Amino acid sequence: MHIGVIGTGYVGLVSGTCFAEFGIDVTCVDVNEDKIKRLNKGEIPIYEPGLDDLVEKQVKANRLFFTTNLPETVKKSDAVFIAVGTPPRKGDGHADLTYVYEAAREVARNLEGYTLIVTKSTVPVGTAREIERIVREENPQADFDVASNPEFLREGAAINDFLRPDRVVIGCDSERGRELMRRLYRPLFLNETPIVFTTPETSEITKYAANAFLATKITFINEIADLCEKANANVQDVAKAMGMDKRIGGKFLHAGPGYGGSCFPKDTLALTQIGHDYNAPQTLVERVVAVNTARQRQMARRIIAACGGSVEGKRIAILGVAFKPNTDDVRDAPSLVIIPELQLAGAEIAAYDPVAMDEAAHHLEQVIWCKDSYDAAKGADALVIITEWNEFRALNLDKLEEILNVKRIIDLRNIYKREEMRERGFHYVSIGKSDVLPAPAVAGLREVKTA
Ligand code: NAD
Ligand code: UGA
């Protein structure tokens, strides 16, 4: 079996490499010649833990190839996965399907023999049907089916998520297409991973619904965090106790600066637009989008307040610019909102991130990029933790005491213990805990160990 994967971004490159790991011959195609050149030299254009080793292994096994030649790839493929970007359309926030439809047309022109065309990109309901129409229009003789197979991987944990998913969703009306997908995902069938077969429409909506639900969970706990701050409660304990209810679950209840990344912001926005198109307004998700957008700005105001109401002429050290740890992706990262707001208020920004500084430098101006956390902290009037990289969890506090101009830490990810920081004399501000009153001694709650 041979498959083609169109688009070698986070999803295409990871999916293609993991399908090769399943024993399938895979050719990954991209229009970006530089990307393909680098991949053919063994360089991985994105930061994703473990991906370099897996790519090397599959290339050596002669199962994984990279090319810009889409026609040749399509001709020899039993299935072609479309994994190109679906960014927000400028002006209205709809998913921009230009790249998907361009790819579909090019695929159509080069089909030879039966081929399954699969959308892996996140696409609005109705896209699989539209691709079917486009392919028929472009190539009336073509023998093909279209399937929707959304991807649920997370950046930073992408390989594990692909190889050991909670479920696989396959939306396909044709038995021939479903049988091909069963063969492609055979290792997952064998280890009894749940595979949901459904229609393309249900599959397409499932993807947006899953992302919007997770974004809602985060936004919910962020608003509860605001309440905790005002009511002398502790959001981490609230989240822990809530999450012990199996119907709620403890995941995605970490309060923070608001969700970011290449998917939640664009997908929540796109779902609200899809809702309007179908006259089924997604009012809850609309609120989630609004609350999250406002929250990222609020974070800048929180930092300014913690600095005594002004950052004019102050040096602010920023730790973490990626939208989450273990990725170099800065798309819609909270840092891209917070840093410019602080600069506007007159702050000088010294920032450090283990891998995302090159990417962030394309989006931010006049930032002093530093070689490590201490380089950023030197002489700073406040240290702000925006991304919870592991290396920020164990900072040398003695050293920070020495080099910070003011012993002030604003921890937007709650990775330090407030009591400890205060005992050491830091002015410490976190999320979802009252700054004024000491945390109440809720005996028992703190002692419960969760799995
Ligand atoms: P990306 O921007 O990292 O990569 C897309 C790639 O497609 C680029 O390299 C681009 O050059 C290439 N491309 C565009 N048009 C092409 C064409 N006609 N032929 C060949 N290549 C083409 O995007 P991504 O983050 O991998 O996301 C891809 C899709 O997967 C999106 O719809 C996204 O919503 C979805 N998704 C992403 C993630 C994630 O973690 N990033 C997870 C699940 C789903
Ligand atoms: C998310 C989903 O988790 C994936 O299932 C999905 O496939 C992907 O989007 C997609 O469609 O692209 P990802 O964006 O890589 O994955 O990262 P997440 O771990 O979900 O984090 C997203 C954002 O939410 C980050 O800014 C993160 O800091 C924030 N977050 C997450 C919180 O603020 N609190 C939490 O408890 C969890």
XYZ file of C-alpha atoms and ligand atoms in Angstrom:
532
model
C 0.000 0.000 0.000
C 1.178 3.475 -0.785
C -0.268 6.743 0.469
C 0.420 10.378 -0.338
C 0.202 13.076 2.326
C -0.241 16.609 1.015
C 1.170 19.267 3.332
C 4.150 18.542 5.577
C 3.270 20.767 8.528
C 2.714 19.582 12.094
C -0.104 17.261 11.048
C 1.066 16.070 7.633
C 4.624 15.326 8.681
C 3.619 13.563 11.891
C 0.771 11.570 10.262
C 2.912 10.578 7.279
C 5.781 9.444 9.490
C 3.452 7.513 11.792
C 1.693 5.786 8.877
C 5.181 4.706 7.749
C 5.672 3.379 11.290
C 2.479 1.333 10.676
C 4.352 -0.286 7.759
C 2.847 1.717 4.888
C 4.847 3.371 2.094
C 4.330 7.107 2.399
C 5.242 10.069 0.220
C 4.875 13.486 1.832
C 4.325 16.369 -0.586
C 4.670 20.092 -0.002
C 4.646 23.167 -2.231
C 7.345 24.659 -0.030
C 10.553 23.606 -1.804
C 12.775 24.688 1.051
C 10.886 22.440 3.484
C 11.218 19.440 1.173
C 14.916 20.148 0.571
C 15.537 20.249 4.306
C 13.545 17.073 4.916
C 15.521 15.296 2.197
C 18.714 16.366 3.987
C 17.393 14.864 7.228
C 16.484 18.231 8.806
C 13.116 18.498 10.533
C 11.559 21.923 9.846
C 9.473 21.936 13.057
C 10.239 21.198 16.687
C 8.303 18.123 17.772
C 9.863 15.797 20.365
C 10.882 12.408 18.928
C 9.993 13.292 15.339
C 13.605 13.487 14.114
C 14.391 9.925 15.221
C 11.186 8.508 13.777
C 11.657 10.277 10.426
C 15.245 9.034 10.223
C 14.132 5.476 11.030
C 11.396 5.458 8.375
C 13.547 7.108 5.710
C 16.246 4.469 6.322
C 13.574 1.756 6.065
C 12.684 3.143 2.612
C 9.099 3.728 3.636
C 9.070 7.531 3.878
C 9.783 9.948 1.012
C 9.558 13.728 0.550
C 8.834 15.520 -2.706
C 7.260 18.563 -4.317
C 5.932 16.362 -7.123
C 2.235 16.028 -6.335
C 1.174 14.460 -9.691
C 3.603 11.529 -9.424
C 2.659 10.971 -5.778
C -1.075 10.903 -6.492
C -0.674 8.533 -9.431
C 0.949 5.856 -7.294
C -1.182 6.302 -4.156
C -4.071 4.150 -2.939
C -5.096 6.977 -0.640
C -4.216 10.672 -0.602
C -4.456 12.598 2.678
C -5.004 16.341 2.472
C -3.240 17.892 5.477
C -2.775 21.496 4.355
C -3.536 24.524 6.526
C -7.055 25.886 7.068
C -6.298 29.303 8.606
C -8.992 31.821 9.498
C -10.230 33.714 6.454
C -9.318 37.382 6.733
C -12.268 39.528 7.733
C -14.803 36.959 8.897
C -13.022 34.081 10.678
C -14.447 31.323 8.443
C -11.987 28.508 7.776
C -10.107 29.454 4.604
C -10.427 26.412 2.362
C -8.329 27.784 -0.519
C -5.418 25.398 0.129
C -7.721 22.397 0.598
C -9.602 23.003 -2.637
C -6.425 23.804 -4.592
C -4.950 20.528 -3.408
C -8.190 18.668 -4.241
C -8.191 20.023 -7.814
C -4.601 19.021 -8.353
C -5.262 15.591 -6.910
C -8.288 15.218 -9.206
C -6.258 15.924 -12.331
C -3.760 13.192 -11.486
C -5.910 10.301 -10.251
C -5.112 6.908 -11.762
C -7.095 3.855 -10.663
C -9.245 3.779 -7.527
C -8.072 6.324 -4.943
C -9.462 7.365 -1.584
C -9.154 11.107 -0.940
C -9.052 11.812 2.783
C -9.298 15.163 4.549
C -7.002 15.264 7.596
C -7.113 19.035 7.785
C -9.762 20.476 10.103
C -12.562 21.469 7.729
C -16.142 22.747 8.090
C -19.078 20.417 7.666
C -19.817 19.888 3.981
C -16.196 20.045 2.803
C -15.935 16.337 1.912
C -19.067 16.660 -0.273
C -17.620 19.777 -1.913
C -14.346 17.960 -2.618
C -16.350 15.151 -4.213
C -18.062 17.714 -6.436
C -14.785 19.412 -7.343
C -13.101 16.125 -8.253
C -16.033 15.050 -10.436
C -16.027 18.431 -12.144
C -12.256 18.312 -12.717
C -12.069 14.661 -13.747
C -15.453 13.072 -14.575
C -13.880 9.645 -15.264
C -12.118 9.394 -11.906
C -12.674 6.338 -9.713
C -12.547 7.659 -6.141
C -14.225 8.114 -2.782
C -13.838 10.892 -0.238
C -13.441 10.347 3.507
C -13.086 12.647 6.489
C -10.481 11.558 9.034
C -9.855 14.480 11.391
C -6.684 14.566 13.432
C -6.761 14.964 17.221
C -3.019 15.119 17.969
C -1.559 17.828 20.198
C 1.668 19.602 19.392
C 4.449 18.567 21.735
C 2.893 15.113 22.205
C 2.026 14.505 18.561
C 3.681 11.138 17.968
C 2.207 9.485 21.010
C -1.197 11.004 20.241
C -1.082 9.601 16.697
C 0.239 6.152 17.574
C -1.904 5.755 20.700
C -5.028 7.861 20.129
C -8.113 7.838 22.345
C -10.096 7.163 19.161
C -9.980 7.461 15.392
C -12.927 9.028 13.573
C -13.601 8.034 9.973
C -16.440 9.621 8.023
C -16.993 7.709 4.810
C -20.102 6.558 2.957
C -18.416 3.918 0.822
C -17.583 0.411 2.079
C -14.579 0.302 -0.270
C -13.234 3.485 1.297
C -13.898 2.233 4.837
C -12.094 -1.037 4.083
C -9.050 0.895 2.866
C -9.035 2.983 6.045
C -9.291 -0.215 8.134
C -6.143 -1.482 6.394
C -4.285 1.799 6.930
C -5.109 1.857 10.645
C -4.632 -1.923 11.066
C -2.203 -1.675 14.029
C -4.766 0.415 15.904
C -7.557 -2.066 15.108
C -5.343 -4.828 16.463
C -4.767 -3.036 19.766
C -8.501 -2.284 20.018
C -8.319 1.480 19.734
C -11.925 2.682 19.365
C -12.605 3.499 15.710
C -15.775 5.454 15.012
C -17.174 4.949 11.519
C -19.686 7.571 10.584
C -20.722 9.952 7.817
C -18.374 12.707 6.574
C -20.674 15.369 8.047
C -20.672 13.832 11.529
C -16.923 13.361 11.393
C -16.325 16.974 10.347
C -18.542 18.354 13.118
C -16.947 16.021 15.694
C -13.555 17.638 15.163
C -14.804 21.195 15.754
C -17.015 20.090 18.634
C -14.092 18.377 20.381
C -11.805 21.411 20.063
C -14.554 23.837 21.084
C -15.449 21.716 24.116
C -11.831 21.641 25.317
C -11.523 25.399 24.746
C -14.742 25.873 26.723
C -13.393 23.789 29.613
C -10.278 25.971 29.763
C -12.308 29.171 29.549
C -14.648 27.948 32.270
C -11.807 27.326 34.705
C -10.209 30.659 33.778
C -13.380 32.485 34.831
C -13.600 30.387 38.006
C -9.978 31.451 38.637
C -11.063 35.106 38.509
C -13.729 34.340 41.093
C -11.246 32.472 43.310
C -8.948 35.497 43.307
C -11.708 37.742 44.584
C -13.211 35.247 47.043
C -10.093 33.978 48.797
C -10.180 30.532 47.174
C -7.615 28.488 45.298
C -8.413 27.502 41.701
C -5.966 24.617 41.657
C -7.763 22.969 44.549
C -11.143 23.721 42.956
C -9.988 22.134 39.659
C -8.542 19.126 41.441
C -11.726 18.507 43.434
C -13.947 19.111 40.386
C -11.843 16.784 38.257
C -12.241 13.914 40.710
C -15.796 13.640 39.452
C -15.345 11.186 36.577
C -18.127 12.908 34.646
C -16.001 16.077 34.586
C -12.436 14.703 34.473
C -9.344 16.570 35.608
C -7.787 17.333 32.224
C -7.866 20.780 30.604
C -8.736 22.471 33.878
C -5.447 24.351 34.256
C -6.170 28.034 34.597
C -3.773 30.254 32.677
C -3.406 33.235 30.357
C -6.091 31.974 27.941
C -5.796 29.275 25.311
C -3.685 29.910 22.220
C -2.141 27.899 19.420
C -2.759 27.142 15.800
C -6.085 25.436 16.407
C -8.317 26.362 19.368
C -8.510 30.080 18.480
C -9.160 29.521 14.775
C -11.440 26.502 15.226
C -13.663 28.069 17.889
C -14.056 31.119 15.654
C -14.786 28.981 12.582
C -17.412 26.979 14.510
C -19.278 30.163 15.371
C -19.311 31.034 11.656
C -20.478 27.544 10.685
C -23.272 27.928 13.261
C -24.427 31.130 11.575
C -24.258 29.546 8.108
C -26.589 26.778 9.258
C -28.800 29.074 11.325
C -27.785 27.176 14.460
C -25.881 29.853 16.397
C -23.181 28.513 18.701
C -23.737 31.158 21.357
C -21.764 29.390 24.070
C -18.703 29.114 21.825
C -19.157 32.768 20.795
C -18.829 33.722 24.466
C -15.822 31.461 24.860
C -14.074 33.231 21.975
C -14.872 36.664 23.423
C -13.842 35.766 26.982
C -10.577 34.191 25.842
C -9.647 37.130 23.618
C -10.284 39.571 26.454
C -8.320 37.415 28.886
C -5.037 37.639 26.993
C -5.212 41.456 27.176
C -6.177 41.285 30.849
C -2.962 39.384 31.476
C -0.944 42.404 30.364
C -2.984 44.601 32.703
C -2.392 42.116 35.530
C 1.360 42.359 34.965
C 1.223 46.136 34.937
C -0.820 46.154 38.157
C 1.655 43.777 39.801
C 4.405 46.232 38.880
C 2.697 48.970 40.881
C 0.471 50.312 38.107
C 3.154 51.244 35.564
C 5.833 49.482 33.535
C 7.089 52.696 31.940
C 10.863 52.380 31.649
C 10.870 49.039 33.467
C 12.575 45.897 32.238
C 10.241 42.898 32.154
C 11.688 39.413 31.754
C 9.446 37.003 29.856
C 9.915 33.242 30.145
C 8.202 31.327 27.351
C 6.810 32.617 24.067
C 5.531 29.358 22.522
C 1.765 28.836 22.959
C 2.534 25.756 25.068
C 5.655 23.800 26.087
C 7.473 21.383 23.761
C 6.714 23.239 20.569
C 8.240 26.065 18.546
C 4.765 27.107 17.381
C 3.787 30.661 18.335
C 0.586 30.922 16.280
C -1.973 32.827 18.387
C 0.265 32.459 21.454
C -0.742 34.598 24.465
C 2.817 36.020 24.391
C 2.061 37.738 21.073
C -0.700 39.748 22.769
C 0.922 40.287 26.164
C 4.362 41.460 24.983
C 3.160 44.213 22.599
C 0.714 45.481 25.267
C 3.569 45.765 27.762
C 5.740 47.496 25.172
C 2.922 49.918 24.456
C 2.871 50.710 28.165
C 6.565 51.565 28.002
C 8.243 48.322 29.128
C 11.517 46.989 27.826
C 11.119 43.249 27.134
C 13.871 40.675 27.628
C 12.580 37.235 26.638
C 13.729 33.645 26.570
C 12.151 30.458 25.204
C 13.977 27.137 24.788
C 12.952 26.686 21.110
C 10.412 29.270 19.923
C 12.489 32.473 19.802
C 13.251 32.300 16.062
C 9.568 31.876 15.240
C 8.503 34.589 17.694
C 11.061 37.030 16.287
C 8.982 37.101 13.055
C 6.025 38.480 15.018
C 7.537 40.667 17.729
C 9.681 43.770 17.494
C 12.268 45.302 19.785
C 12.508 42.304 22.077
C 15.872 41.521 23.636
C 16.227 37.778 22.972
C 18.212 36.109 25.744
C 20.349 32.982 25.990
C 18.612 31.586 29.082
C 16.198 32.424 31.909
C 18.879 34.179 33.996
C 20.102 36.259 31.093
C 16.498 37.498 30.742
C 16.046 38.021 34.487
C 19.221 40.083 34.955
C 18.226 43.552 36.142
C 14.521 42.938 35.511
C 11.795 44.624 37.524
C 9.552 41.587 37.115
C 9.846 38.035 35.833
C 6.776 36.773 33.964
C 6.236 33.077 33.236
C 3.966 32.731 30.197
C 4.723 29.151 29.076
C 5.238 26.272 31.499
C 8.370 24.709 29.973
C 9.836 22.138 32.373
C 13.070 24.085 32.704
C 11.107 27.012 34.195
C 9.706 24.783 36.945
C 13.021 24.502 38.753
C 14.592 27.948 38.489
C 17.460 28.691 40.866
C 15.679 31.079 43.214
C 18.892 32.078 45.013
C 20.322 33.187 41.715
C 17.113 35.016 40.773
C 17.189 36.858 44.109
C 20.658 38.097 43.249
C 20.079 39.178 39.666
C 16.526 40.528 39.603
C 16.287 44.254 40.158
C 12.991 43.674 41.967
C 12.079 40.281 43.481
C 8.795 40.080 41.612
C 7.438 37.006 39.813
C 4.196 36.865 37.861
C 3.435 33.218 37.249
C 0.681 32.903 34.632
C 0.856 29.080 34.748
C 0.802 28.464 38.511
C 3.997 26.415 38.462
C 5.325 27.704 41.787
C 3.871 27.471 45.275
C 2.694 30.853 46.443
C 3.467 30.238 50.113
C 7.059 29.192 49.366
C 7.678 32.158 47.125
C 6.312 34.568 49.688
C 8.379 33.006 52.455
C 11.440 33.737 50.342
C 10.370 37.330 50.088
C 9.255 37.384 46.472
C 6.353 39.534 45.422
C 4.580 36.618 43.770
C 1.406 36.863 41.698
C -0.260 33.791 40.251
C -3.601 32.806 38.738
C -6.757 32.011 40.641
C -5.473 32.581 44.159
C -6.208 35.542 46.359
C -3.263 37.941 46.636
C -4.514 39.611 49.768
C -5.458 36.859 52.172
C -3.524 33.718 53.008
C -4.817 30.519 51.401
C -7.314 28.862 53.723
C -6.121 25.679 55.394
C -8.576 23.239 53.870
C -7.347 20.147 55.637
C -7.781 16.997 53.642
C -8.235 18.540 50.219
C -4.535 19.193 49.830
C -3.700 15.704 51.025
C -5.804 13.828 48.507
C -3.535 12.249 45.925
C -4.964 11.864 42.467
C -3.754 9.196 40.038
P 0.940 23.886 8.747
O 0.651 25.273 8.361
O 2.001 23.583 9.751
O 1.297 23.034 7.446
C 0.555 23.061 6.258
C 1.500 22.705 5.108
O 0.748 22.544 3.908
C 2.553 23.784 4.808
O 3.856 23.214 4.841
C 2.197 24.254 3.383
O 3.334 24.625 2.617
C 1.525 23.017 2.815
N 0.656 23.236 1.656
C -0.274 24.212 1.472
N -0.879 24.043 0.281
C -0.331 22.956 -0.304
C -0.549 22.252 -1.535
N -1.461 22.658 -2.425
N 0.208 21.177 -1.806
C 1.136 20.752 -0.933
N 1.382 21.360 0.260
C 0.650 22.439 0.569
O -0.450 23.279 9.230
P -0.735 22.219 10.407
O -0.564 22.846 11.721
O -0.054 20.944 10.082
O -2.313 22.024 10.191
C -2.835 21.389 9.047
C -4.310 21.103 9.288
O -4.445 20.172 10.360
C -5.141 22.320 9.715
O -6.427 22.194 9.163
C -5.204 22.208 11.233
O -6.360 22.810 11.752
C -5.275 20.710 11.402
N -4.763 20.225 12.694
C -3.599 20.748 13.203
C -3.087 20.257 14.408
C -1.824 20.824 15.013
O -1.497 20.434 16.123
N -1.098 21.705 14.345
C -3.749 19.203 15.058
C -4.920 18.680 14.482
C -5.411 19.198 13.291
C -5.330 21.039 20.520
C -6.102 19.778 20.948
O -5.717 19.419 22.276
C -5.837 18.607 19.996
O -6.642 17.488 20.361
C -6.199 19.047 18.576
O -5.895 18.018 17.650
C -5.396 20.292 18.219
O -5.672 21.351 19.165
C -5.767 20.803 16.858
O -6.881 20.638 16.417
O -4.868 21.369 16.293
P -2.802 21.885 20.748
O -3.351 23.172 20.259
O -1.580 21.336 20.122
O -3.931 20.742 20.622
O -2.480 22.030 22.304
P -3.298 21.905 23.680
O -2.494 21.080 24.590
O -4.701 21.487 23.460
O -3.262 23.414 24.208
C -3.981 24.444 23.553
C -3.954 25.705 24.397
O -4.734 25.560 25.574
C -2.549 26.110 24.869
O -2.406 27.507 24.779
C -2.524 25.658 26.315
O -1.643 26.391 27.119
C -3.972 25.916 26.714
N -4.411 25.088 27.861
C -4.525 23.743 27.743
C -4.743 25.707 29.062
O -4.654 26.949 29.194
N -5.187 24.932 30.105
C -5.314 23.574 30.006
O -5.737 22.940 30.996
C -4.973 22.968 28.801
